[in-house]
Amino acid sequence: MFLKLYRILVFLLCLNVVYSDICTNTTSIRCDCKEYTNIQTHLPTFFADCSSRFLTELPENINDGLNVIDFSINAIETLDANKRPLNSEDLEELIFGYNNISHVDVNFFQNLPNLKKLDLSNNFISSLENSEIFEKLPHLARLDLSFNSFKTLPDFIFNPLVKLTHLDISYNYMGAYLTQSKTVLEKMLCLTPNLTHLHMDGLGIKELPAGYFDGFNNLKDLSLADNEFTLIPAVPYSVEQLDLSGNKLSFVSANYLNYHSLKVLKLNRMVTLTVIPHYAFYNLFALEKLFITDCPNLKEFSELAFDVLSKDIDHHIKVLSLARNGLNSLNESYKYLFRKMEHVDLTLNPWVCDCNILWLQNFALEFFRSHEIRCHYPSELRLKKILELQPSDVKDCYPAIYGKKSHRVLIVVLSMTVVVLCGLIFYLLRYPIKGLSGKHRISPNSPYGLTSTEEQ
Ligand SMILES: *[C@@H]1O[C@H](CO)[C@@H](O)[C@H](O)[C@H]1NC(C)=O
Ligand SMILES: *[C@@H]1O[C@H](CO)[C@@H](O)[C@H](O)[C@H]1NC(C)=O
Ligand SMILES: *[C@@H]1O[C@H](CO)[C@@H](O)[C@H](O)[C@H]1NC(C)=O
């Protein structure tokens, strides 16, 4: 409370006053400092942007008062509490991404009791001394260790971080360490069920021990991209967003994709994927966004991938991206899906331009970058925009369309003929003789024969 009052006071009294030495010209570097209102807390936040300043070490005299400091894109090599200690009650976010950090002193984070977010990504850290390193960070909610050189982490390392919700350990060398038993996350790393976002991309993982995510019932965003999975691994039932891109999946099926909360699924960048079979996404009741892009060998996308599509069924899917695959065609039944979507991307596939593709022309407005939806076969139509195909381009099927039109014309012509004929008959009955010359034979017995007798 006192902290809040203090901050508001500072905000009111010193609107344009600098809050820390690193915001002035008195030090060798000068960061860009500003204040803004935190959207969540509605408190004024004091931010120092010290990125891209060729720093090789932390500046001296970082005083209290700053809430967020961004040291990204510098050349800092160590975080050492003895050389450059960092003490601040106010600091909530600390960003060290894209530096040359290879060593982090175990005491470095001892005096930052309110730190909520720490980004150490894109450095050269290969190990942390022991689990005391995060001991004094009870409020840390987001931790990014991605793009480093970790092979292992100290046992119980995340034990003090009971509030940790976001963890990114992607692109390290921890595959073997992380898959040695099914309880690594829970018992060795001591992650809690409070975890909601976990990114484990690029770790060389082939498979996960059964029950690997047991207990992580709040996990909503899970990324396992750029690993070596050949089968879709079992993930928590709570997951809403799942990224399996860049793996070696060849088989996608409803048995493995049985997550009723899943809203966003990404299956991009897989040369092994050739077919999306019937009912592959049938069990994803909540699916809103599906991304399957950059799978050059994906030739077939079943007309039943979601289920039978018809105009009477309402679909929840809002975004479908099938860009840069090897698809030749897409069944016309997808028109029922496309009618109400926010984003459909079919660009840069080798579409076959025949009668079966012309239905796409009805969705010119729905398609993302529709000018990139082009024919690949037959060769004389290569690179032609599908939405601009003319009757003369696809000869064999446009006549069929015209056929229907000519039927309509025929019906109109026939009806008119009938009307004219009726009129004629009526006319003939009403004014039988006058209009007709003697060319017409009339029976001698006819009551209308009178005038014709002249001829005889
Ligand atoms: C601080 O340094 C910048 C550029 O180096 C200069 O433009 C500015 O006038 C200096 N401000 C003060 C208060 O010296
Ligand atoms: C989850 O976080 C809350 C604080 O937000 C904490 O009190 C609780 O102990 C945490 N749960 C576990 C299992 O650590
Ligand atoms: C689309 O799918 C339906 C249902 O399986 C099938 O009858 C039809 O022939 C398919 N159309 C094309 C052009 O492949």
Short mmCIF file of C-alpha atoms and ligand atoms in Angstrom, two decimals:
data_model
loop_
_atom_site.label_atom_id
_atom_site.label_comp_id
_atom_site.label_asym_id
_atom_site.label_seq_id
_atom_site.Cartn_x
_atom_site.Cartn_y
_atom_site.Cartn_z
CA MET A 1 0.00 0.00 0.00
CA PHE A 2 2.77 2.34 0.99
CA LEU A 3 4.54 1.43 -2.20
CA LYS A 4 1.49 2.35 -4.25
CA LEU A 5 1.06 5.67 -2.48
CA TYR A 6 4.69 6.41 -2.91
CA ARG A 7 4.50 5.70 -6.60
CA ILE A 8 1.43 7.81 -7.12
CA LEU A 9 3.12 10.60 -5.17
CA VAL A 10 6.21 10.37 -7.33
CA PHE A 11 4.00 10.29 -10.36
CA LEU A 12 2.16 13.44 -9.35
CA LEU A 13 5.06 15.45 -8.04
CA CYS A 14 7.83 14.66 -10.41
CA LEU A 15 6.17 14.07 -13.73
CA ASN A 16 9.24 15.02 -15.65
CA VAL A 17 11.87 14.39 -13.06
CA VAL A 18 14.35 11.61 -13.62
CA TYR A 19 14.08 8.63 -11.32
CA SER A 20 17.45 7.06 -11.58
CA ASP A 21 20.97 7.90 -12.49
CA ILE A 22 20.79 5.78 -15.59
CA CYS A 23 18.13 8.15 -16.88
CA THR A 24 20.45 11.15 -16.70
CA ASN A 25 23.65 12.12 -18.45
CA THR A 26 25.64 11.72 -15.29
CA THR A 27 26.55 8.14 -16.06
CA SER A 28 28.43 6.96 -19.08
CA ILE A 29 25.25 5.56 -20.58
CA ARG A 30 21.89 7.08 -20.74
CA CYS A 31 18.74 5.06 -20.98
CA ASP A 32 15.46 6.32 -22.37
CA CYS A 33 13.20 6.66 -19.38
CA LYS A 34 9.51 7.22 -19.36
CA GLU A 35 6.48 6.50 -17.31
CA TYR A 36 3.24 4.90 -18.33
CA THR A 37 0.20 3.49 -16.64
CA ASN A 38 0.25 -0.25 -16.13
CA ILE A 39 -2.89 -1.56 -17.80
CA GLN A 40 -3.49 -4.21 -15.14
CA THR A 41 -2.69 -2.36 -11.95
CA HIS A 42 -3.46 1.16 -13.21
CA LEU A 43 -0.37 2.29 -11.38
CA PRO A 44 2.25 4.53 -12.91
CA THR A 45 5.17 2.46 -14.09
CA PHE A 46 8.67 3.81 -14.55
CA PHE A 47 10.47 2.25 -17.43
CA ALA A 48 14.11 2.52 -18.46
CA ASP A 49 14.98 1.42 -21.96
CA CYS A 50 18.69 0.57 -21.92
CA SER A 51 18.59 -1.70 -24.97
CA SER A 52 21.15 -1.54 -27.77
CA ARG A 53 23.71 0.60 -25.94
CA PHE A 54 26.83 -1.52 -26.39
CA LEU A 55 26.95 -2.24 -22.66
CA THR A 56 29.48 -4.85 -21.67
CA GLU A 57 28.48 -4.73 -18.03
CA LEU A 58 25.63 -3.41 -15.96
CA PRO A 59 25.76 0.31 -15.28
CA GLU A 60 26.41 1.51 -11.75
CA ASN A 61 23.89 3.33 -9.63
CA ILE A 62 20.64 1.82 -10.68
CA ASN A 63 18.55 3.34 -7.93
CA ASP A 64 15.16 2.52 -6.61
CA GLY A 65 12.23 4.00 -8.44
CA LEU A 66 12.39 2.07 -11.68
CA ASN A 67 9.86 -0.70 -12.23
CA VAL A 68 10.99 -2.04 -15.57
CA ILE A 69 14.50 -2.09 -16.99
CA ASP A 70 15.26 -3.38 -20.46
CA PHE A 71 18.93 -4.30 -21.00
CA SER A 72 18.30 -6.35 -24.14
CA ILE A 73 20.63 -6.33 -27.17
CA ASN A 74 23.85 -5.42 -25.39
CA ALA A 75 27.06 -7.32 -24.75
CA ILE A 76 26.77 -7.95 -21.02
CA GLU A 77 28.81 -11.02 -20.08
CA THR A 78 28.15 -11.72 -16.43
CA LEU A 79 25.55 -10.90 -13.83
CA ASP A 80 27.70 -10.64 -10.75
CA ALA A 81 26.40 -9.36 -7.42
CA ASN A 82 29.90 -8.52 -6.20
CA LYS A 83 30.81 -6.33 -9.14
CA ARG A 84 27.48 -4.77 -10.02
CA PRO A 85 24.82 -5.51 -7.44
CA LEU A 86 21.23 -4.81 -8.24
CA ASN A 87 19.07 -3.84 -5.27
CA SER A 88 15.59 -2.55 -5.74
CA GLU A 89 12.29 -2.85 -4.00
CA ASP A 90 10.55 -1.41 -7.00
CA LEU A 91 11.88 -3.51 -9.81
CA GLU A 92 9.22 -5.75 -11.32
CA GLU A 93 10.58 -6.55 -14.76
CA LEU A 94 14.12 -7.18 -15.80
CA ILE A 95 15.05 -7.97 -19.39
CA PHE A 96 18.47 -9.33 -20.36
CA GLY A 97 17.58 -10.93 -23.71
CA TYR A 98 20.22 -10.95 -26.49
CA ASN A 99 23.37 -10.39 -24.46
CA ASN A 100 26.54 -12.46 -24.04
CA ILE A 101 25.76 -13.62 -20.53
CA SER A 102 27.49 -16.88 -19.69
CA HIS A 103 27.56 -16.60 -15.93
CA VAL A 104 24.88 -15.63 -13.44
CA ASP A 105 26.05 -15.29 -9.87
CA VAL A 106 23.90 -17.19 -7.42
CA ASN A 107 23.40 -14.05 -5.32
CA PHE A 108 22.46 -11.79 -8.15
CA PHE A 109 18.69 -11.90 -7.57
CA GLN A 110 18.83 -11.73 -3.76
CA ASN A 111 17.65 -8.15 -3.43
CA LEU A 112 14.84 -7.85 -5.93
CA PRO A 113 11.93 -8.97 -3.76
CA ASN A 114 9.20 -7.73 -6.08
CA LEU A 115 10.49 -9.03 -9.35
CA LYS A 116 7.65 -10.52 -11.39
CA LYS A 117 9.23 -11.04 -14.77
CA LEU A 118 12.75 -12.10 -15.71
CA ASP A 119 14.01 -12.57 -19.25
CA LEU A 120 17.42 -14.25 -19.68
CA SER A 121 16.72 -15.53 -23.19
CA ASN A 122 19.21 -15.55 -26.07
CA ASN A 123 22.39 -15.73 -24.02
CA PHE A 124 25.11 -18.32 -23.46
CA ILE A 125 24.18 -19.61 -20.04
CA SER A 126 24.97 -23.30 -19.74
CA SER A 127 24.32 -23.83 -16.06
CA LEU A 128 23.13 -22.24 -12.85
CA GLU A 129 25.09 -22.97 -9.71
CA ASN A 130 22.32 -24.15 -7.43
CA SER A 131 18.70 -23.74 -6.57
CA GLU A 132 19.30 -20.76 -4.30
CA ILE A 133 19.51 -18.49 -7.28
CA PHE A 134 15.75 -17.81 -7.36
CA GLU A 135 15.26 -18.22 -3.60
CA LYS A 136 14.33 -14.60 -2.98
CA LEU A 137 11.91 -14.14 -5.87
CA PRO A 138 8.57 -15.18 -4.36
CA HIS A 139 6.59 -13.04 -6.81
CA LEU A 140 8.24 -14.18 -10.00
CA ALA A 141 5.48 -15.14 -12.46
CA ARG A 142 7.27 -15.17 -15.79
CA LEU A 143 10.67 -16.64 -16.51
CA ASP A 144 12.31 -16.93 -19.92
CA LEU A 145 15.43 -19.11 -20.21
CA SER A 146 15.03 -19.87 -23.92
CA PHE A 147 17.90 -19.86 -26.42
CA ASN A 148 20.70 -20.64 -23.97
CA SER A 149 22.98 -23.65 -23.59
CA PHE A 150 21.44 -25.44 -20.62
CA LYS A 151 21.81 -29.20 -20.49
CA THR A 152 20.37 -29.51 -17.00
CA LEU A 153 19.01 -27.30 -14.26
CA PRO A 154 19.77 -27.65 -10.53
CA ASP A 155 17.31 -29.85 -8.64
CA PHE A 156 14.41 -27.99 -7.01
CA ILE A 157 15.34 -24.86 -8.94
CA PHE A 158 11.76 -23.57 -9.25
CA ASN A 159 10.73 -24.56 -5.76
CA PRO A 160 10.68 -20.97 -4.44
CA LEU A 161 8.66 -19.77 -7.43
CA VAL A 162 5.18 -20.73 -6.26
CA LYS A 163 3.61 -18.03 -8.40
CA LEU A 164 5.35 -19.00 -11.61
CA THR A 165 2.78 -19.11 -14.41
CA HIS A 166 4.90 -18.65 -17.54
CA LEU A 167 8.05 -20.67 -18.19
CA ASP A 168 10.02 -20.82 -21.42
CA ILE A 169 12.92 -23.28 -21.60
CA SER A 170 12.88 -23.65 -25.39
CA TYR A 171 15.97 -24.12 -27.56
CA ASN A 172 18.38 -25.50 -25.00
CA TYR A 173 20.03 -28.92 -24.85
CA MET A 174 17.80 -30.29 -22.12
CA GLY A 175 15.91 -32.99 -24.04
CA ALA A 176 17.55 -35.93 -22.29
CA TYR A 177 17.38 -34.28 -18.89
CA LEU A 178 13.71 -33.40 -19.24
CA THR A 179 12.56 -36.82 -20.39
CA GLN A 180 14.50 -39.00 -17.93
CA SER A 181 11.37 -39.63 -15.88
CA LYS A 182 7.74 -38.69 -15.83
CA THR A 183 8.13 -36.55 -12.73
CA VAL A 184 10.90 -34.22 -13.88
CA LEU A 185 8.68 -31.17 -14.05
CA GLU A 186 6.99 -31.79 -10.75
CA LYS A 187 9.57 -33.46 -8.51
CA MET A 188 12.91 -32.33 -9.87
CA LEU A 189 12.17 -28.87 -11.16
CA CYS A 190 9.39 -28.34 -8.62
CA LEU A 191 7.00 -26.58 -10.92
CA THR A 192 3.57 -26.09 -9.38
CA PRO A 193 0.11 -26.55 -10.83
CA ASN A 194 -0.01 -22.75 -11.00
CA LEU A 195 1.86 -23.05 -14.29
CA THR A 196 -0.35 -21.95 -17.19
CA HIS A 197 2.13 -21.35 -20.02
CA LEU A 198 4.96 -23.76 -20.79
CA HIS A 199 7.19 -23.59 -23.83
CA MET A 200 9.44 -26.57 -24.50
CA ASP A 201 10.36 -26.02 -28.15
CA GLY A 202 13.56 -27.14 -29.80
CA LEU A 203 14.78 -29.54 -27.12
CA GLY A 204 15.26 -32.62 -29.31
CA ILE A 205 12.49 -34.55 -27.54
CA LYS A 206 11.29 -37.70 -29.33
CA GLU A 207 8.68 -38.79 -26.84
CA LEU A 208 7.48 -38.06 -23.36
CA PRO A 209 7.11 -40.61 -20.57
CA ALA A 210 3.46 -41.52 -19.98
CA GLY A 211 1.77 -39.18 -17.54
CA TYR A 212 4.41 -36.53 -18.04
CA PHE A 213 2.06 -33.60 -17.51
CA ASP A 214 0.02 -35.23 -14.75
CA GLY A 215 -0.99 -32.67 -12.16
CA PHE A 216 -0.52 -29.66 -14.41
CA ASN A 217 -4.21 -29.06 -14.66
CA ASN A 218 -4.04 -25.34 -15.31
CA LEU A 219 -1.76 -25.54 -18.30
CA LYS A 220 -3.41 -23.60 -21.10
CA ASP A 221 -0.63 -22.77 -23.50
CA LEU A 222 1.78 -25.56 -24.33
CA SER A 223 4.37 -25.36 -27.06
CA LEU A 224 6.33 -28.45 -28.10
CA ALA A 225 7.42 -27.19 -31.51
CA ASP A 226 10.66 -28.11 -33.27
CA ASN A 227 11.16 -31.37 -31.42
CA GLU A 228 11.29 -34.87 -32.89
CA PHE A 229 7.88 -36.24 -32.02
CA THR A 230 6.58 -38.77 -34.54
CA LEU A 231 3.29 -39.16 -32.70
CA ILE A 232 1.21 -36.48 -31.05
CA PRO A 233 2.12 -36.67 -27.34
CA ALA A 234 -0.45 -36.74 -24.57
CA VAL A 235 -0.88 -33.24 -23.16
CA PRO A 236 -3.02 -31.91 -20.30
CA TYR A 237 -6.73 -31.92 -20.94
CA SER A 238 -6.88 -28.26 -19.94
CA VAL A 239 -4.75 -27.13 -22.86
CA GLU A 240 -6.25 -24.37 -25.00
CA GLN A 241 -3.33 -23.62 -27.25
CA LEU A 242 -1.00 -26.29 -28.59
CA ASP A 243 1.90 -25.87 -30.96
CA LEU A 244 3.35 -29.03 -32.48
CA SER A 245 4.95 -27.39 -35.50
CA GLY A 246 8.31 -28.54 -36.79
CA ASN A 247 8.03 -32.10 -35.51
CA LYS A 248 8.07 -35.36 -37.48
CA LEU A 249 4.41 -36.20 -37.33
CA SER A 250 3.06 -38.23 -40.20
CA PHE A 251 -0.19 -39.17 -38.60
CA VAL A 252 -2.85 -36.86 -37.25
CA SER A 253 -5.91 -38.48 -35.81
CA ALA A 254 -8.86 -37.91 -33.57
CA ASN A 255 -7.49 -40.47 -31.10
CA TYR A 256 -4.51 -38.28 -30.35
CA LEU A 257 -6.35 -35.00 -30.63
CA ASN A 258 -9.03 -35.42 -28.05
CA TYR A 259 -8.96 -32.13 -26.17
CA HIS A 260 -12.26 -30.47 -25.64
CA SER A 261 -10.83 -27.11 -24.56
CA LEU A 262 -8.32 -26.78 -27.36
CA LYS A 263 -8.89 -23.54 -29.23
CA VAL A 264 -5.69 -23.04 -31.19
CA LEU A 265 -3.72 -25.81 -32.89
CA LYS A 266 -0.55 -25.34 -34.89
CA LEU A 267 0.89 -28.07 -37.08
CA ASN A 268 3.23 -26.07 -39.29
CA ARG A 269 6.53 -26.93 -40.96
CA MET A 270 6.42 -30.71 -41.23
CA VAL A 271 7.76 -32.47 -44.32
CA THR A 272 6.51 -35.77 -42.90
CA LEU A 273 2.87 -34.76 -42.99
CA THR A 274 1.18 -36.00 -46.16
CA VAL A 275 -2.46 -36.41 -45.30
CA ILE A 276 -5.07 -34.91 -43.02
CA PRO A 277 -7.44 -37.87 -42.79
CA HIS A 278 -11.14 -38.17 -42.12
CA TYR A 279 -12.25 -36.91 -38.71
CA ALA A 280 -8.74 -35.78 -37.69
CA PHE A 281 -10.17 -32.77 -35.84
CA TYR A 282 -13.51 -34.28 -35.03
CA ASN A 283 -12.87 -34.34 -31.27
CA LEU A 284 -11.73 -30.75 -30.99
CA PHE A 285 -15.06 -29.31 -30.01
CA ALA A 286 -13.71 -25.86 -29.13
CA LEU A 287 -11.27 -25.42 -31.99
CA GLU A 288 -11.25 -21.84 -33.27
CA LYS A 289 -7.95 -21.52 -35.06
CA LEU A 290 -6.10 -24.13 -37.07
CA PHE A 291 -2.74 -23.52 -38.68
CA ILE A 292 -1.25 -26.12 -41.01
CA THR A 293 1.28 -24.31 -43.14
CA ASP A 294 4.59 -25.04 -44.81
CA CYS A 295 4.05 -28.79 -45.12
CA PRO A 296 5.24 -29.28 -48.71
CA ASN A 297 4.15 -32.92 -48.87
CA LEU A 298 0.67 -32.39 -47.51
CA LYS A 299 -1.36 -33.31 -50.58
CA GLU A 300 -4.67 -34.30 -49.12
CA PHE A 301 -7.01 -32.51 -46.76
CA SER A 302 -10.02 -34.72 -46.23
CA GLU A 303 -13.48 -33.34 -46.88
CA LEU A 304 -14.35 -34.93 -43.54
CA ALA A 305 -11.38 -33.61 -41.53
CA PHE A 306 -13.78 -31.78 -39.22
CA ASP A 307 -16.86 -33.90 -39.81
CA VAL A 308 -19.55 -33.76 -42.45
CA LEU A 309 -19.83 -30.12 -43.43
CA SER A 310 -23.25 -28.90 -44.32
CA LYS A 311 -25.11 -25.66 -44.37
CA ASP A 312 -27.24 -26.57 -41.36
CA ILE A 313 -24.37 -27.06 -38.94
CA ASP A 314 -22.83 -24.09 -37.17
CA HIS A 315 -19.07 -24.10 -37.00
CA HIS A 316 -16.91 -22.57 -34.28
CA ILE A 317 -13.75 -22.50 -36.34
CA LYS A 318 -12.83 -18.92 -37.20
CA VAL A 319 -9.34 -19.13 -38.66
CA LEU A 320 -7.93 -21.71 -41.06
CA SER A 321 -4.51 -21.31 -42.57
CA LEU A 322 -3.35 -23.86 -45.14
CA ALA A 323 -0.71 -21.72 -46.79
CA ARG A 324 2.37 -23.14 -48.52
CA ASN A 325 1.39 -26.81 -48.45
CA GLY A 326 1.21 -29.26 -51.36
CA LEU A 327 -2.56 -29.23 -51.71
CA ASN A 328 -4.05 -29.78 -55.18
CA SER A 329 -7.67 -29.42 -54.30
CA LEU A 330 -10.12 -28.78 -51.54
CA ASN A 331 -13.53 -30.36 -51.54
CA GLU A 332 -16.42 -28.07 -52.32
CA SER A 333 -18.08 -28.94 -49.03
CA TYR A 334 -15.66 -26.48 -47.36
CA LYS A 335 -17.84 -23.71 -48.70
CA TYR A 336 -20.10 -24.32 -45.70
CA LEU A 337 -17.16 -23.68 -43.41
CA PHE A 338 -15.86 -20.64 -45.24
CA ARG A 339 -19.06 -18.67 -45.16
CA LYS A 340 -18.60 -17.41 -41.61
CA MET A 341 -14.88 -17.36 -41.07
CA GLU A 342 -12.63 -14.47 -40.12
CA HIS A 343 -9.50 -15.62 -41.90
CA VAL A 344 -8.89 -18.27 -44.56
CA ASP A 345 -5.44 -18.57 -46.08
CA LEU A 346 -5.06 -20.92 -49.06
CA THR A 347 -2.11 -19.17 -50.67
CA LEU A 348 0.84 -20.78 -52.42
CA ASN A 349 -0.45 -24.32 -52.86
CA PRO A 350 -0.14 -26.14 -56.21
CA TRP A 351 -3.86 -26.04 -56.99
CA VAL A 352 -5.24 -27.96 -59.94
CA CYS A 353 -7.44 -25.67 -61.96
CA ASP A 354 -10.34 -27.77 -63.09
CA CYS A 355 -14.07 -27.69 -62.52
CA ASN A 356 -13.65 -28.79 -58.89
CA ILE A 357 -11.86 -25.61 -57.87
CA LEU A 358 -14.23 -23.05 -59.33
CA TRP A 359 -16.30 -22.90 -56.17
CA LEU A 360 -13.49 -20.92 -54.59
CA GLN A 361 -14.51 -18.01 -56.79
CA ASN A 362 -17.48 -17.37 -54.53
CA PHE A 363 -15.22 -16.45 -51.61
CA ALA A 364 -13.11 -13.69 -53.07
CA LEU A 365 -13.69 -11.45 -50.06
CA GLU A 366 -13.09 -14.08 -47.42
CA PHE A 367 -9.67 -15.18 -48.60
CA PHE A 368 -6.46 -13.76 -47.28
CA ARG A 369 -4.24 -12.47 -50.12
CA SER A 370 -6.50 -14.00 -52.69
CA HIS A 371 -4.18 -13.00 -55.52
CA GLU A 372 -1.73 -15.59 -54.22
CA ILE A 373 -4.21 -18.43 -54.73
CA ARG A 374 -3.03 -19.61 -58.13
CA CYS A 375 -3.16 -22.56 -60.49
CA HIS A 376 -0.23 -24.92 -60.71
CA TYR A 377 -1.76 -27.48 -63.09
CA PRO A 378 -2.49 -27.68 -65.96
CA SER A 379 0.71 -26.07 -67.15
CA GLU A 380 -0.99 -23.64 -69.50
CA LEU A 381 -2.79 -22.12 -66.50
CA ARG A 382 0.22 -22.08 -64.19
CA LEU A 383 0.32 -19.00 -61.94
CA LYS A 384 -3.07 -17.87 -63.12
CA LYS A 385 -5.13 -16.45 -60.28
CA ILE A 386 -7.95 -18.83 -59.46
CA LEU A 387 -10.36 -16.06 -58.63
CA GLU A 388 -9.80 -14.60 -62.09
CA LEU A 389 -10.31 -17.78 -64.10
CA GLN A 390 -12.55 -17.19 -67.12
CA PRO A 391 -14.93 -19.56 -68.90
CA SER A 392 -12.44 -19.89 -71.72
CA ASP A 393 -9.73 -21.06 -69.28
CA VAL A 394 -11.55 -24.07 -67.90
CA LYS A 395 -13.44 -25.18 -70.97
CA ASP A 396 -14.84 -28.47 -69.88
CA CYS A 397 -16.91 -27.21 -67.03
CA TYR A 398 -18.15 -23.76 -67.87
CA PRO A 399 -20.52 -25.21 -70.53
CA ALA A 400 -22.17 -27.12 -67.73
CA ILE A 401 -22.81 -23.86 -65.93
CA TYR A 402 -24.09 -22.32 -69.14
CA GLY A 403 -26.16 -25.48 -69.64
CA LYS A 404 -28.16 -24.59 -66.59
CA LYS A 405 -28.58 -21.07 -67.85
CA SER A 406 -29.72 -22.24 -71.27
CA HIS A 407 -32.24 -24.53 -69.60
CA ARG A 408 -33.70 -21.49 -67.99
CA VAL A 409 -33.82 -19.68 -71.33
CA LEU A 410 -35.42 -22.72 -72.92
CA ILE A 411 -38.14 -22.82 -70.28
CA VAL A 412 -38.91 -19.15 -70.84
CA VAL A 413 -38.99 -19.63 -74.61
CA LEU A 414 -41.23 -22.69 -74.30
CA SER A 415 -43.64 -20.92 -71.96
CA MET A 416 -43.83 -17.99 -74.30
CA THR A 417 -44.49 -20.33 -77.21
CA VAL A 418 -47.32 -21.95 -75.27
CA VAL A 419 -48.83 -18.57 -74.51
CA VAL A 420 -48.56 -17.52 -78.15
CA LEU A 421 -50.07 -20.79 -79.29
CA CYS A 422 -52.98 -20.46 -76.85
CA GLY A 423 -53.49 -16.94 -78.11
CA LEU A 424 -53.45 -18.22 -81.64
CA ILE A 425 -55.97 -20.96 -80.95
CA PHE A 426 -58.20 -18.48 -79.20
CA TYR A 427 -57.85 -16.13 -82.14
CA LEU A 428 -58.61 -18.91 -84.59
CA LEU A 429 -61.71 -19.92 -82.66
CA ARG A 430 -62.89 -16.35 -82.37
CA TYR A 431 -62.09 -15.14 -85.87
CA PRO A 432 -61.85 -18.39 -87.72
CA ILE A 433 -61.79 -17.49 -91.41
CA LYS A 434 -60.95 -13.89 -92.02
CA GLY A 435 -57.33 -14.13 -91.23
CA LEU A 436 -56.83 -17.25 -93.27
CA SER A 437 -56.60 -17.55 -96.97
CA GLY A 438 -57.90 -20.35 -99.08
CA LYS A 439 -54.63 -22.17 -98.81
CA HIS A 440 -56.04 -23.96 -95.83
CA ARG A 441 -58.12 -26.87 -96.57
CA ILE A 442 -61.38 -26.99 -94.73
CA SER A 443 -63.54 -29.97 -94.67
CA PRO A 444 -66.57 -29.61 -96.87
CA ASN A 445 -68.66 -30.52 -93.87
CA SER A 446 -67.28 -27.86 -91.75
CA PRO A 447 -69.67 -25.19 -90.60
CA TYR A 448 -66.88 -22.76 -91.42
CA GLY A 449 -66.75 -23.99 -94.97
CA LEU A 450 -69.14 -21.41 -96.30
CA THR A 451 -66.72 -18.81 -97.43
CA SER A 452 -64.43 -21.38 -98.86
CA THR A 453 -67.05 -22.50 -101.30
CA GLU A 454 -66.02 -19.66 -103.56
CA GLU A 455 -62.90 -21.52 -104.27
CA GLN A 456 -64.68 -24.58 -105.31
C1 LIG B 1 22.35 14.57 -22.45
O1 LIG B 1 22.98 14.03 -23.61
C2 LIG B 1 22.29 14.25 -24.79
C3 LIG B 1 22.99 13.55 -25.93
O2 LIG B 1 24.20 13.03 -25.51
C4 LIG B 1 22.19 15.76 -25.03
O3 LIG B 1 21.45 16.00 -26.23
C5 LIG B 1 21.48 16.40 -23.90
O4 LIG B 1 21.45 17.79 -24.04
C6 LIG B 1 22.18 16.05 -22.56
N1 LIG B 1 21.37 16.54 -21.46
C7 LIG B 1 21.89 17.14 -20.42
C8 LIG B 1 20.92 17.58 -19.36
O5 LIG B 1 23.06 17.34 -20.34
C1 LIG B 2 -0.18 -21.04 -6.45
O1 LIG B 2 -0.01 -19.65 -6.28
C2 LIG B 2 -0.54 -19.14 -5.09
C3 LIG B 2 -0.33 -17.66 -5.10
O2 LIG B 2 -0.77 -17.09 -6.30
C4 LIG B 2 0.14 -19.77 -3.92
O3 LIG B 2 -0.41 -19.27 -2.73
C5 LIG B 2 -0.04 -21.27 -3.99
O4 LIG B 2 0.68 -21.89 -2.95
C6 LIG B 2 0.47 -21.78 -5.32
N1 LIG B 2 0.19 -23.19 -5.46
C7 LIG B 2 1.10 -24.10 -5.27
C8 LIG B 2 0.66 -25.50 -5.47
O5 LIG B 2 2.25 -23.83 -5.00
C1 LIG B 3 -16.40 -33.94 -52.02
O1 LIG B 3 -16.75 -34.83 -51.02
C2 LIG B 3 -17.96 -35.52 -51.25
C3 LIG B 3 -18.29 -36.31 -50.02
O2 LIG B 3 -17.29 -37.22 -49.74
C4 LIG B 3 -17.82 -36.37 -52.50
O3 LIG B 3 -19.03 -37.02 -52.76
C5 LIG B 3 -17.45 -35.48 -53.66
O4 LIG B 3 -17.22 -36.25 -54.82
C6 LIG B 3 -16.23 -34.67 -53.34
N1 LIG B 3 -16.01 -33.71 -54.40
C7 LIG B 3 -14.86 -33.59 -55.02
C8 LIG B 3 -14.80 -32.56 -56.08
O5 LIG B 3 -13.91 -34.28 -54.76
#
